[in-house]
XYZ file of C-alpha atoms in Angstrom:
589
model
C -118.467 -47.854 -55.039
C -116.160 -50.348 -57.224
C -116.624 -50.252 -60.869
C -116.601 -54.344 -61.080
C -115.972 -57.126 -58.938
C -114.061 -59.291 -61.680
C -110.422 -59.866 -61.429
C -108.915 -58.103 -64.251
C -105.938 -60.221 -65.597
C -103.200 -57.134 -66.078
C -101.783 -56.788 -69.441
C -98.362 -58.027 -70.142
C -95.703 -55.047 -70.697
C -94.779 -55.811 -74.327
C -94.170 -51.724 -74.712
C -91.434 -49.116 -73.032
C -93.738 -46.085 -73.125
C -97.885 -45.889 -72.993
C -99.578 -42.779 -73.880
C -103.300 -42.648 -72.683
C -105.095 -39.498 -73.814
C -109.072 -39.241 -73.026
C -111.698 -37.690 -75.808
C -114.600 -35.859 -75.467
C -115.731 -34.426 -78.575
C -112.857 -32.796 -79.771
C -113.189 -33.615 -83.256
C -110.965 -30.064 -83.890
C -107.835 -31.068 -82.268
C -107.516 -34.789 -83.131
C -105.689 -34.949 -86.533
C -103.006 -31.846 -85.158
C -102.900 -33.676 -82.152
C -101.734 -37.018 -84.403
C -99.371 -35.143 -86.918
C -97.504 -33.083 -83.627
C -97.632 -36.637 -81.187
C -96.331 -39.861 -83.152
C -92.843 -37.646 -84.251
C -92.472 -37.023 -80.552
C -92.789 -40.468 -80.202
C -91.005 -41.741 -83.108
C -87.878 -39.407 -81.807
C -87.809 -41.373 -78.513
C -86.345 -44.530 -80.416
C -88.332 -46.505 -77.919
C -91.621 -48.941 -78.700
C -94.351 -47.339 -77.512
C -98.704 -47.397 -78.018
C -100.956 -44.966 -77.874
C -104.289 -45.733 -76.258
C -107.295 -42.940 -77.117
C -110.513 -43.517 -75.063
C -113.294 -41.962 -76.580
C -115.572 -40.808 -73.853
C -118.823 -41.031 -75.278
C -118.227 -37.880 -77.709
C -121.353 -37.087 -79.941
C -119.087 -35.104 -82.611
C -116.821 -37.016 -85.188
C -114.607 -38.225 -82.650
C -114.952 -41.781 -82.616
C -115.223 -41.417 -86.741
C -111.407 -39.688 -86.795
C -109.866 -42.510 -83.911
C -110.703 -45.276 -86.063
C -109.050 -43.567 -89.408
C -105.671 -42.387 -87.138
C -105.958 -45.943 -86.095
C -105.772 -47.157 -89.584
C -102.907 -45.145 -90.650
C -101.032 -46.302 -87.692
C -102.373 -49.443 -86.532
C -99.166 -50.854 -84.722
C -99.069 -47.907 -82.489
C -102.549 -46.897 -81.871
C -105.442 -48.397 -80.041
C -109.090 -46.695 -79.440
C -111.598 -47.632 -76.446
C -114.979 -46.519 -77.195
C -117.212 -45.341 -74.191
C -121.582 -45.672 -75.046
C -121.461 -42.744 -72.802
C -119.298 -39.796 -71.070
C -118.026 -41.146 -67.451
C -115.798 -38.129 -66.988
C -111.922 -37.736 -67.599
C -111.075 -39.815 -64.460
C -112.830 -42.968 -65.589
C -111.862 -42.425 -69.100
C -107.999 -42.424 -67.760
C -108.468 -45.585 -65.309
C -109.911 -47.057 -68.199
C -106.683 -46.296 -70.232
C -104.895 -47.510 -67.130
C -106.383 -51.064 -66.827
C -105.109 -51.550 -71.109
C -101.513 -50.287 -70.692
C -98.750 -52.567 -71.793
C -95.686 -49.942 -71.709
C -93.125 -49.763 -68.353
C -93.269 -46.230 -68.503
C -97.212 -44.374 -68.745
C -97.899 -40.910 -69.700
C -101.158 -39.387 -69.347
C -101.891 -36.658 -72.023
C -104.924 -34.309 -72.949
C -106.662 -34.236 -76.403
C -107.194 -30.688 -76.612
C -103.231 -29.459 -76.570
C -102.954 -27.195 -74.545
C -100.776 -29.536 -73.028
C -97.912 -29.851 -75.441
C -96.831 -33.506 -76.491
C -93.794 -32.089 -77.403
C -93.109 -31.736 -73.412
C -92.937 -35.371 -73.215
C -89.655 -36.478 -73.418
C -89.032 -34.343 -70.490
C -90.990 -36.051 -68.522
C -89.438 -39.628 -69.709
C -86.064 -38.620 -68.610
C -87.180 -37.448 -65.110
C -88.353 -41.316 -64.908
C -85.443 -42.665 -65.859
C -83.775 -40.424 -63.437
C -85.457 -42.776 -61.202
C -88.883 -40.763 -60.409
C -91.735 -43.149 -60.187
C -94.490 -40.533 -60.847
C -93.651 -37.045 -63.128
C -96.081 -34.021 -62.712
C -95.999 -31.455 -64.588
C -97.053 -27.933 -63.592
C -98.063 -25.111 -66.139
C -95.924 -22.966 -65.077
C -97.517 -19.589 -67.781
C -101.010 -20.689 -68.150
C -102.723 -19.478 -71.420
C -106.216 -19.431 -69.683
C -108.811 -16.704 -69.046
C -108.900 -15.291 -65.764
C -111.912 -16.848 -64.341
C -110.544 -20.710 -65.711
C -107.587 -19.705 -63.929
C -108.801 -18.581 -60.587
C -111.224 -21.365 -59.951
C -108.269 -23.676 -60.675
C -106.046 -22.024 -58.198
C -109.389 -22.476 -55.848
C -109.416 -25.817 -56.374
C -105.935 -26.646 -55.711
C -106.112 -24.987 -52.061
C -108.968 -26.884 -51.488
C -107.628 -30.408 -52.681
C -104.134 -30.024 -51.075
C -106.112 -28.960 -47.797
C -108.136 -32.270 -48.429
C -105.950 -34.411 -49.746
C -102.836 -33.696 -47.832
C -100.689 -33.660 -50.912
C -99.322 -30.655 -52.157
C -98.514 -30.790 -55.319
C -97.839 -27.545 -57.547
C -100.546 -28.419 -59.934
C -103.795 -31.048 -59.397
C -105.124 -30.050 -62.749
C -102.466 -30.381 -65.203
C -102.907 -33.981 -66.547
C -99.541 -34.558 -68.034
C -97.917 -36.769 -66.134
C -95.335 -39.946 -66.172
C -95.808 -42.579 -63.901
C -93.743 -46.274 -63.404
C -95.902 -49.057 -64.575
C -95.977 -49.937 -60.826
C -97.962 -46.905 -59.990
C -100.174 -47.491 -62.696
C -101.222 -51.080 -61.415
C -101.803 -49.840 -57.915
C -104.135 -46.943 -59.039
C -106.242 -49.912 -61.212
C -106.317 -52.008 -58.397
C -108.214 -49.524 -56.361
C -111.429 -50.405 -58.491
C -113.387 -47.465 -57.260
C -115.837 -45.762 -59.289
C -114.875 -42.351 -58.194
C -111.281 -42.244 -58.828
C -109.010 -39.263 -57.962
C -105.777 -39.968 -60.465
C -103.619 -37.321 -58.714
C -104.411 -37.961 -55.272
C -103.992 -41.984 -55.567
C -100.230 -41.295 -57.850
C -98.979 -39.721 -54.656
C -100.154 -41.868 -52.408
C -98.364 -44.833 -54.195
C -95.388 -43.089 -55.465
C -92.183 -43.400 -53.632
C -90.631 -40.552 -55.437
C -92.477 -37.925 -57.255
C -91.690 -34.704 -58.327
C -93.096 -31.863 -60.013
C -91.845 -29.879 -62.884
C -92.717 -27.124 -65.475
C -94.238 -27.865 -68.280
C -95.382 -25.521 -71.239
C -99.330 -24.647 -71.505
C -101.137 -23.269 -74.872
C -104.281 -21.331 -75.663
C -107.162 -23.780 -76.553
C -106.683 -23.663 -80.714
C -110.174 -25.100 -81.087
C -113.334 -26.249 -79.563
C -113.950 -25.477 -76.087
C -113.614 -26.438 -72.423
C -115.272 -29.892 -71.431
C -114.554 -28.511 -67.471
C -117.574 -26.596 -66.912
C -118.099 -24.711 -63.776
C -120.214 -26.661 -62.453
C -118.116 -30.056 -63.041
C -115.022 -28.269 -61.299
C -117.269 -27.886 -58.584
C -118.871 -31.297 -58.737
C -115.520 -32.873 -59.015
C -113.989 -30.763 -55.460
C -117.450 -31.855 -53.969
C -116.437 -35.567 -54.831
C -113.181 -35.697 -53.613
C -114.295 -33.853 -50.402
C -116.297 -36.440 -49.790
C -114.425 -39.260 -50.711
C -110.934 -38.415 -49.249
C -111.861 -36.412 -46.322
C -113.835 -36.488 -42.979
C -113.256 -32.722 -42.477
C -117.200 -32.018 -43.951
C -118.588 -33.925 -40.884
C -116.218 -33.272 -38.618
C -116.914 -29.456 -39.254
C -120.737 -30.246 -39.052
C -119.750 -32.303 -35.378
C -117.252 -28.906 -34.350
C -120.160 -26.230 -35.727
C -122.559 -28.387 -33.209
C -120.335 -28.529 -30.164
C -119.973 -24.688 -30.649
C -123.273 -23.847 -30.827
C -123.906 -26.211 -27.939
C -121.065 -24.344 -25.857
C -122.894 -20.579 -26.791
C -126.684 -21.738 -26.512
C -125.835 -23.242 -23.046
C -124.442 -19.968 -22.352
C -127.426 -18.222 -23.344
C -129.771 -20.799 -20.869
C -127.364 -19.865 -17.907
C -127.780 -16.044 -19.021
C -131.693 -16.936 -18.915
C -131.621 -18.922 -15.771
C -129.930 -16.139 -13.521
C -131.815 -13.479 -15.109
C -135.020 -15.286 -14.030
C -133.429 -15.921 -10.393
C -132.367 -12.164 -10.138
C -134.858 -10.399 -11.693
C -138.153 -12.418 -11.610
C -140.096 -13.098 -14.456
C -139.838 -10.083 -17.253
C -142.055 -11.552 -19.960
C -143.498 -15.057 -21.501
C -141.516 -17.418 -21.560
C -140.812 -17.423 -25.468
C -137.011 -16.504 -25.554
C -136.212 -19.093 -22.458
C -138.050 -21.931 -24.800
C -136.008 -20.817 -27.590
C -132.662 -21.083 -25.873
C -133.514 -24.199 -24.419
C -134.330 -25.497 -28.067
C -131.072 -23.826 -29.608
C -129.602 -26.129 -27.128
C -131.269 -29.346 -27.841
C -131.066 -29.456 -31.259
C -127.237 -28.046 -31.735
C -126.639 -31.429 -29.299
C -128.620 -33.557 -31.637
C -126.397 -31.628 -34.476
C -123.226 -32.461 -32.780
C -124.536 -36.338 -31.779
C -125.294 -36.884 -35.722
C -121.562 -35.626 -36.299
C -120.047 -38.247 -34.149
C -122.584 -41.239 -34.978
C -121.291 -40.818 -38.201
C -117.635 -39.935 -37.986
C -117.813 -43.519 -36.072
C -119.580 -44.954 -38.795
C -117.899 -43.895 -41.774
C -114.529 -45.498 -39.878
C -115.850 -48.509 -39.151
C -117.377 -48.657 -42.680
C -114.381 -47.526 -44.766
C -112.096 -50.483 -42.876
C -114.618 -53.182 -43.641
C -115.351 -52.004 -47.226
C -111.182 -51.915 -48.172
C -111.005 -55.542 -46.304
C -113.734 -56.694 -48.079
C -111.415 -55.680 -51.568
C -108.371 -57.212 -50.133
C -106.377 -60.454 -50.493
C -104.288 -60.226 -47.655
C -104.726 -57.727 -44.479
C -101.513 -56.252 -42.923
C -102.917 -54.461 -39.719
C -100.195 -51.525 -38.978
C -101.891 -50.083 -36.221
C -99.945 -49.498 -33.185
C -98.511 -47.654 -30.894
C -95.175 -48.640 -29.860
C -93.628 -46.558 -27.513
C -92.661 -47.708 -23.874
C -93.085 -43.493 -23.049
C -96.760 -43.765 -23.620
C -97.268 -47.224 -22.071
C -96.741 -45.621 -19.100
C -98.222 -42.422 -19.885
C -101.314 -43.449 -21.851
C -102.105 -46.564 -21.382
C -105.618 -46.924 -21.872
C -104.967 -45.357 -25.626
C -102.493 -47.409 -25.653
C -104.766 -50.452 -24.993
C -108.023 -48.857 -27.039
C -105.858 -48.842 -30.377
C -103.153 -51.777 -29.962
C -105.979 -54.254 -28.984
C -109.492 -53.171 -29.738
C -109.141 -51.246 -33.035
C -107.406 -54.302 -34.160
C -109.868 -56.841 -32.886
C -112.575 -54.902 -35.406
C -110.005 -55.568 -38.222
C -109.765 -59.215 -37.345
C -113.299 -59.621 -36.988
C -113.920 -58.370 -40.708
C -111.111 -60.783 -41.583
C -113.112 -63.425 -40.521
C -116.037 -62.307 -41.475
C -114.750 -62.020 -44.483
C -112.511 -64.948 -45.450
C -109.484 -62.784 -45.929
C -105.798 -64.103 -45.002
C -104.470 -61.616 -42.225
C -100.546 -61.316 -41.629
C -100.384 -59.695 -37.985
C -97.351 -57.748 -36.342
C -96.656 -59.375 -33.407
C -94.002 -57.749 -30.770
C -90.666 -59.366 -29.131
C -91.962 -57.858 -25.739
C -94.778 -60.499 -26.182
C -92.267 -62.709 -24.237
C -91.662 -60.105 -21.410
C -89.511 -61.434 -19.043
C -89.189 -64.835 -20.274
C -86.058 -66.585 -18.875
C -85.670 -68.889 -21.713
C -81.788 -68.635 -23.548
C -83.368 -68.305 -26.583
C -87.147 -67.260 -26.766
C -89.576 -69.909 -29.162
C -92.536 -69.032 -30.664
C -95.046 -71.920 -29.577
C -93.300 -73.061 -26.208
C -91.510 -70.266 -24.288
C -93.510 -68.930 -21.301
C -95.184 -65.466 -22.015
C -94.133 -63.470 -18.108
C -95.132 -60.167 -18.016
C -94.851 -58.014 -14.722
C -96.847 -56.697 -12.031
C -100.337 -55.048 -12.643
C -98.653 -51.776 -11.306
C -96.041 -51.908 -13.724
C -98.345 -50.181 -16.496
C -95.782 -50.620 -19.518
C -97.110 -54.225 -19.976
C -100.186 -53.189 -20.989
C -98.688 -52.933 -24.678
C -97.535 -56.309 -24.497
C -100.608 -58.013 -22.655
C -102.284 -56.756 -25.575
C -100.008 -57.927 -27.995
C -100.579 -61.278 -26.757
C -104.387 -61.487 -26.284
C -104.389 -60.500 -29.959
C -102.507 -63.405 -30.835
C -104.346 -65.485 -29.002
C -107.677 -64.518 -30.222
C -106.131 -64.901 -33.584
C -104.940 -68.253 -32.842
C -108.473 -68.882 -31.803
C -109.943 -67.960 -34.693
C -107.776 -70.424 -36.591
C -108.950 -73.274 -34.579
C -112.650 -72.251 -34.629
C -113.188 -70.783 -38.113
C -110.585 -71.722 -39.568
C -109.068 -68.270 -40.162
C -105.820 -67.978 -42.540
C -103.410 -66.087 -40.134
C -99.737 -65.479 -40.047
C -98.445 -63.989 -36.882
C -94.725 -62.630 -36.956
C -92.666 -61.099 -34.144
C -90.705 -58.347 -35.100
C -87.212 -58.204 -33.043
C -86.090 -54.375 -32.706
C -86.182 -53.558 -36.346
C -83.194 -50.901 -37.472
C -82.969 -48.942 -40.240
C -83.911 -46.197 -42.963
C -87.813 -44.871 -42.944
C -89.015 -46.549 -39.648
C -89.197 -42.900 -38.500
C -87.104 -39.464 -38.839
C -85.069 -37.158 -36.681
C -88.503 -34.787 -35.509
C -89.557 -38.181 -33.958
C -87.470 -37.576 -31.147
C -88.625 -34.044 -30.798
C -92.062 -35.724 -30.280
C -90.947 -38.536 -27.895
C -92.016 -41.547 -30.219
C -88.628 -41.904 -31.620
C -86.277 -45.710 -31.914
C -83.574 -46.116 -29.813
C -80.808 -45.379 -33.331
C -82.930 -42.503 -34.184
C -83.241 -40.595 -30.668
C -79.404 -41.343 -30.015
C -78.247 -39.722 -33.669
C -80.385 -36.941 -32.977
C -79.320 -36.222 -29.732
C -75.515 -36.216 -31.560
C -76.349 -34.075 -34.191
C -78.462 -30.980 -31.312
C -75.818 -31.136 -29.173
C -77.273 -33.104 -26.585
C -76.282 -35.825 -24.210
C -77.078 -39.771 -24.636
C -79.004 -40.684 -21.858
C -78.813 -44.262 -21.234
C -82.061 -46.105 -18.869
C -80.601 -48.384 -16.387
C -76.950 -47.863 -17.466
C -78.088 -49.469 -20.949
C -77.114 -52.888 -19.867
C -80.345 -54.201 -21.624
C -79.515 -55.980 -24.353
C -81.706 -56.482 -27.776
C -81.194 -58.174 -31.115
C -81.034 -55.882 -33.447
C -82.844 -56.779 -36.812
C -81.723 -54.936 -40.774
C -84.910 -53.399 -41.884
C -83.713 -54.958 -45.023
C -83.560 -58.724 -43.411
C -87.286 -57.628 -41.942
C -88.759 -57.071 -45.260
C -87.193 -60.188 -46.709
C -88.957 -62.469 -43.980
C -92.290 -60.485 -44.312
C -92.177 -60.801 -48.463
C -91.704 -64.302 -47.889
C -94.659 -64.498 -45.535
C -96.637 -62.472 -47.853
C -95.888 -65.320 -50.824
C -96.377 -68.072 -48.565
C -95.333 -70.587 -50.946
C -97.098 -73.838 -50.492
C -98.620 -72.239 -47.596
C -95.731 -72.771 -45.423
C -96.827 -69.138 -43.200
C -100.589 -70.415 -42.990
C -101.395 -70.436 -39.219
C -97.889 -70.152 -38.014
C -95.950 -68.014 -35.856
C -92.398 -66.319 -36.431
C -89.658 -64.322 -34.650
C -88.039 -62.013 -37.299
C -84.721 -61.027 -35.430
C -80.686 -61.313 -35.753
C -79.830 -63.762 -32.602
C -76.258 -62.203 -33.999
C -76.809 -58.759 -33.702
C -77.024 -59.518 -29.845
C -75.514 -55.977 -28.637
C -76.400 -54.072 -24.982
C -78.106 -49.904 -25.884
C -74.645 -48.951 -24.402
C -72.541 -50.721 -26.898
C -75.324 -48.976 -29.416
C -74.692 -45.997 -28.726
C -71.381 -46.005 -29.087
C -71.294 -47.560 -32.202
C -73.342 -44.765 -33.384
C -71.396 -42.089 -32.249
C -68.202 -44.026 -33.804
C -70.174 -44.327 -37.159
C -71.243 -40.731 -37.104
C -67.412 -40.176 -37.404
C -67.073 -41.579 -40.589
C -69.059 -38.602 -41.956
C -66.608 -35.505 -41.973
C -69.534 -32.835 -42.016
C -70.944 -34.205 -38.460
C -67.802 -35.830 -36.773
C -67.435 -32.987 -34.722
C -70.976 -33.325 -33.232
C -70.049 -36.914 -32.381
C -66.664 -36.198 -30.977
C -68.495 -34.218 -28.380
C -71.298 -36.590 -27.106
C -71.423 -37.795 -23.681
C -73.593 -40.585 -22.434
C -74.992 -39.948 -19.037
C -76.632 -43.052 -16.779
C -80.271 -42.147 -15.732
C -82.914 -44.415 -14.213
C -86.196 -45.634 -15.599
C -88.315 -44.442 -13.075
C -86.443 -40.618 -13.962
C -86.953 -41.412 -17.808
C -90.488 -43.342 -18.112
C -92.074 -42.272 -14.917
C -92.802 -44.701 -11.985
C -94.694 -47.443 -13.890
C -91.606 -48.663 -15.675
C -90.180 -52.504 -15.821
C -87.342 -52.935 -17.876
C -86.250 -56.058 -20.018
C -82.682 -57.130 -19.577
C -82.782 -59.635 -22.852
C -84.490 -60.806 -26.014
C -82.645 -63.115 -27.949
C -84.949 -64.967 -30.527
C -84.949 -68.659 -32.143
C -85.541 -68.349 -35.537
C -85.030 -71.944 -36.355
C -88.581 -72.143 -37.739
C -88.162 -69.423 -39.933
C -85.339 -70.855 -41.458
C -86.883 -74.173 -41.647
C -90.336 -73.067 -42.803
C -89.656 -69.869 -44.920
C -85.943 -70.418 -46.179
C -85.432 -67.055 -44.393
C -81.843 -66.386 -42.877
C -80.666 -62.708 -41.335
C -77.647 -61.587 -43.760
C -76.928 -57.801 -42.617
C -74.582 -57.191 -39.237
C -75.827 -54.212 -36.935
C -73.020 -51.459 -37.852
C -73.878 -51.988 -41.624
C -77.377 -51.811 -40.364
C -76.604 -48.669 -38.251
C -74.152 -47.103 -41.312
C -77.175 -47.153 -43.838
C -79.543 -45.816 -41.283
C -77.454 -42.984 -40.332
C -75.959 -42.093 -43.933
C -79.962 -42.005 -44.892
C -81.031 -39.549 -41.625
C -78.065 -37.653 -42.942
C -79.099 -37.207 -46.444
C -83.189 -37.037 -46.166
C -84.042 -35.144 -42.987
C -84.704 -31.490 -43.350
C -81.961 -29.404 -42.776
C -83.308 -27.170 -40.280
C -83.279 -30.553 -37.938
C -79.516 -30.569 -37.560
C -78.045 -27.923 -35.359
């Protein structure tokens, strides 16, 4: 549920470090918490604020703010709460009044030590964008300390992220992060699990952990619990899909027990009233009704979490796809089901809801298009026979964009639609891609180099692509995305490098050439071969190939001032020197 619907206007960064620290009644630990925190600060020889929110305390709390306020009113500002919210919504709150690049998140009852922060503030200018710290000798009794470690299992399981430490609240995060987290405008709000799903580049470190000095714990057991039930709930389907799985089970062993009944009556005749046979038969019945709720609302909570995000949104970027010519032959009708129809539901909300929608295209929308150079609004769309089941990707490519186009004659609907042309480069996927058969053409040949395997090339590689920088991508997209003077408003654009016009053979060996430049792996390259194998052998019987895309991206250049600037074997050289450096280990034989 969103706190408000109003557009917060974000404050301007007039500060290099925020500190936010929520309150609830710790009238003990306020004043040492002031006398050991602004010399910490003071040493950083930075500007910097420090932003208390009072969270409804009903001690002397809000009494002591005001006077620290008063002896340092340049540096300190107080938010006063009517009631307790909780620490979460006391932080966002924080959050939404930062004006510092840099934001650290601090507790009031220092067991945390400020004097930990600078730490933290050089890991960020290290070039982190989010700083956790994990208490690494924790001055906590033994229950505190084992429903924490509980509770960490449990989120990482839920959450997905595993950091060292969910509970420890000092933390660092770029201003970037920060904005993100506000813009989420949810009333439950999860600080740790949101930080990680923005951040770029976190890390976790030690940090040093005190006894409580005074007062007591505000994290009762019951609000541990009641904040693991929240999250469950909020960032996880795994309580009703457990509830579906528990019904399908007992399903599976009740029908077991009605066959067990059944041939016992057929065998043996009737041995008494037919009490237990009723009972099995309703153990059945209602562990399928148990199982049917499961899946009513696993569906429902899908469709209702996509339209309640749209309905927050500016602009939607639908990333849903599956682009992989393997599984166009080999799954088609998933294929189909989540390229076309779980995108139509997206594009309905978007109309339903006003909202501008930017939609990934594909270059195969033009199939076998004979055209010298292929144009967005009068080349022929030719795709191949119904037997030929890898067009299914592309058919639905193009029904999308013509329902979209639809849309924006009948109800006016704000689209963009832009058609990628074989994108290259660091982060589209990784070297276990391969292992999994979903990998790009640069990323299956390098791996193949660095396992000791052979290139194999479809069709001799004679097809021929344009090969597009991931960096000259994200240029055109941003610029789409701004869509100054609305020059992207119900328009369509190829995004490709007519320049980088290259067959897969001349690919891959440029890669294996590039792979040379690296001494550690020029051995692995120096021993490649590239073996010729057909389509039908590779891709299975279904398979059409493409001999040539080469794009016109005159109306890009006209319309968003967009020009390709990066050659393929720079492309290819970044790619490959990232790979290199970020892939585990244990991927490179």
């Amino acid at each position: 549920m969103s706190r408000s619907s109003t557009n917060k206007v974000k404050p301007s960064k007039i500060a290099d470090l925020s500190v936010v620290i929520p309150v609830f009644n710790e009238q003990e630990c306020l004043q040492t918490m002031f006398d050991r925190l602004m010399p910490v600060m003071d040493s950083t020889k930075r500007s910097y604020e420090i932003i208390f929110i009072n969270d409804g305390s009903k001690d002397k709390s809000s009494e002591i703010l005001r006077k620290l306020q008063q002896k340092r009113p340049k540096h300190i500002r107080v938010i006063e709460f009517k009631r307790n919210f909780g620490q979460h919504m006391a932080i966002t709150a924080g959050f939404e009044n930062v004006r510092g690049d840099i934001v650290i998140n601090l507790d009031a009852d220092l067991q945390n030590p400020p004097e930990e922060i600078p730490k933290l503030i050089e890991k960020i200018d290290a070039g982190h964008d989010l700083v956790s710290g994990y208490r690494e000798k924790r001055h906590d009794h033994f229950f505190r300390k084992f429903v924490s470690k509980l509770s960490n299992i449990l989120r990482a399981y839920v959450t997905n992220i595993h950091t060292r430490d969910h509970g420890c609240m000092l933390r660092a995060y770029r201003r970037e992060i920060v904005d993100q987290i506000v813009a989420c405008n949810e009333y439950s709000t999860f600080i740790t699990v949101l930080a990680y799903n923005f951040a770029s580049n976190p890390i976790d470190i030690p940090v040093a952990h005190e006894s409580r000095q005074e007062g007591v714990s505000k994290y009762t057991p019951y609000k541990l619990l009641q904040y693991s039930l929240d999250l469950f709930t909020s960032f996880s389907l795994a309580p009703l899909r457990a509830f579906t799985i528990f019904g399908f089970i007992i399903s599976g062993l009740s029908g077991l027990l009605v066959a067990y009944m059944t041939l016992r009556r057929i065998f043996l005749g009737p041995e008494a009233e037919g009490l237990f046979t009723l009972f099995a038969i309703l153990f059945f019945l209602v562990s399928v009704a148990i199982s049917g709720i499961g899946l009513i609302g696993d569906i429902t909570i899908n469709h209702e979490w996509i339209e309640y995000h749209i309905k927050k949104c500016d602009v939607v970027l639908p990333l849903v796809a599956i682009a992989n010519p393997a599984l166009y032959v080999q799954k088609p009708l998933t294929v189909f089901e989540l390229d076309f129809e779980a995108n139509l539901n997206i594009i309905r909300h978007c109309v339903k809801y006003d909202k501008r929608v930017i939609f990934p295209s594909t270059s195969e929308i033009y199939g076998m298009c004979e055209d010298e150079n292929f144009d967005e609004e009068k080349s022929n769309l030719v795709l191949g026979p119904i037997n030929k089941q890898r067009w299914i990707y592309s058919c639905s490519k193009q029904l999308l964009d013509r329902v979209l186009f639809a849309y924006g004659v009948r109800e006016n609907l704000n689209y963009t639609l832009f058609r990628p042309f074989n994108w290259v480069g660091a982060k589209l996927d990784n070297l276990t891609a391969e292992k999994e058969g979903s990998a790009r053409v640069v990323t299956q040949f390098l791996s193949n180099i660095l396992h000791h395997q052979e290139i194999h090339l479809v069709n001799s590689g004679k097809q021929r692509r344009c090969f597009t920088c991931i960096d000259d991508g994200i240029s055109a997209l941003m610029k789409i995305i701004e869509n100054k003077n609305d020059c992207a408003t119900q328009s369509i654009f190829n995004i490709g490098n007519p320049d980088n016009d290259f067959s897969i053979k001349e690919v891959a060996e440029m890669i294996i050439e590039l792979v040379k430049e690296f001494p550690a792996y020029a051995h692995f390259a120096e021993k490649t071969k590239i073996i010729n194998i057909t389509g039908e052998k590779h891709f299975g019987k279904h398979y059409q190939d493409i001999n040539f895309r080469i794009p016109s991206i005159k109306r890009a250049k006209e319309k968003l001032g967009w020009e390709p600037a990066v050659g393929l074997k720079e492309a290819l050289r970044k790619a490959i020197a990232y790979h290199l450096r970020h892939d585990p280990d244990d991927l490179i034989a």
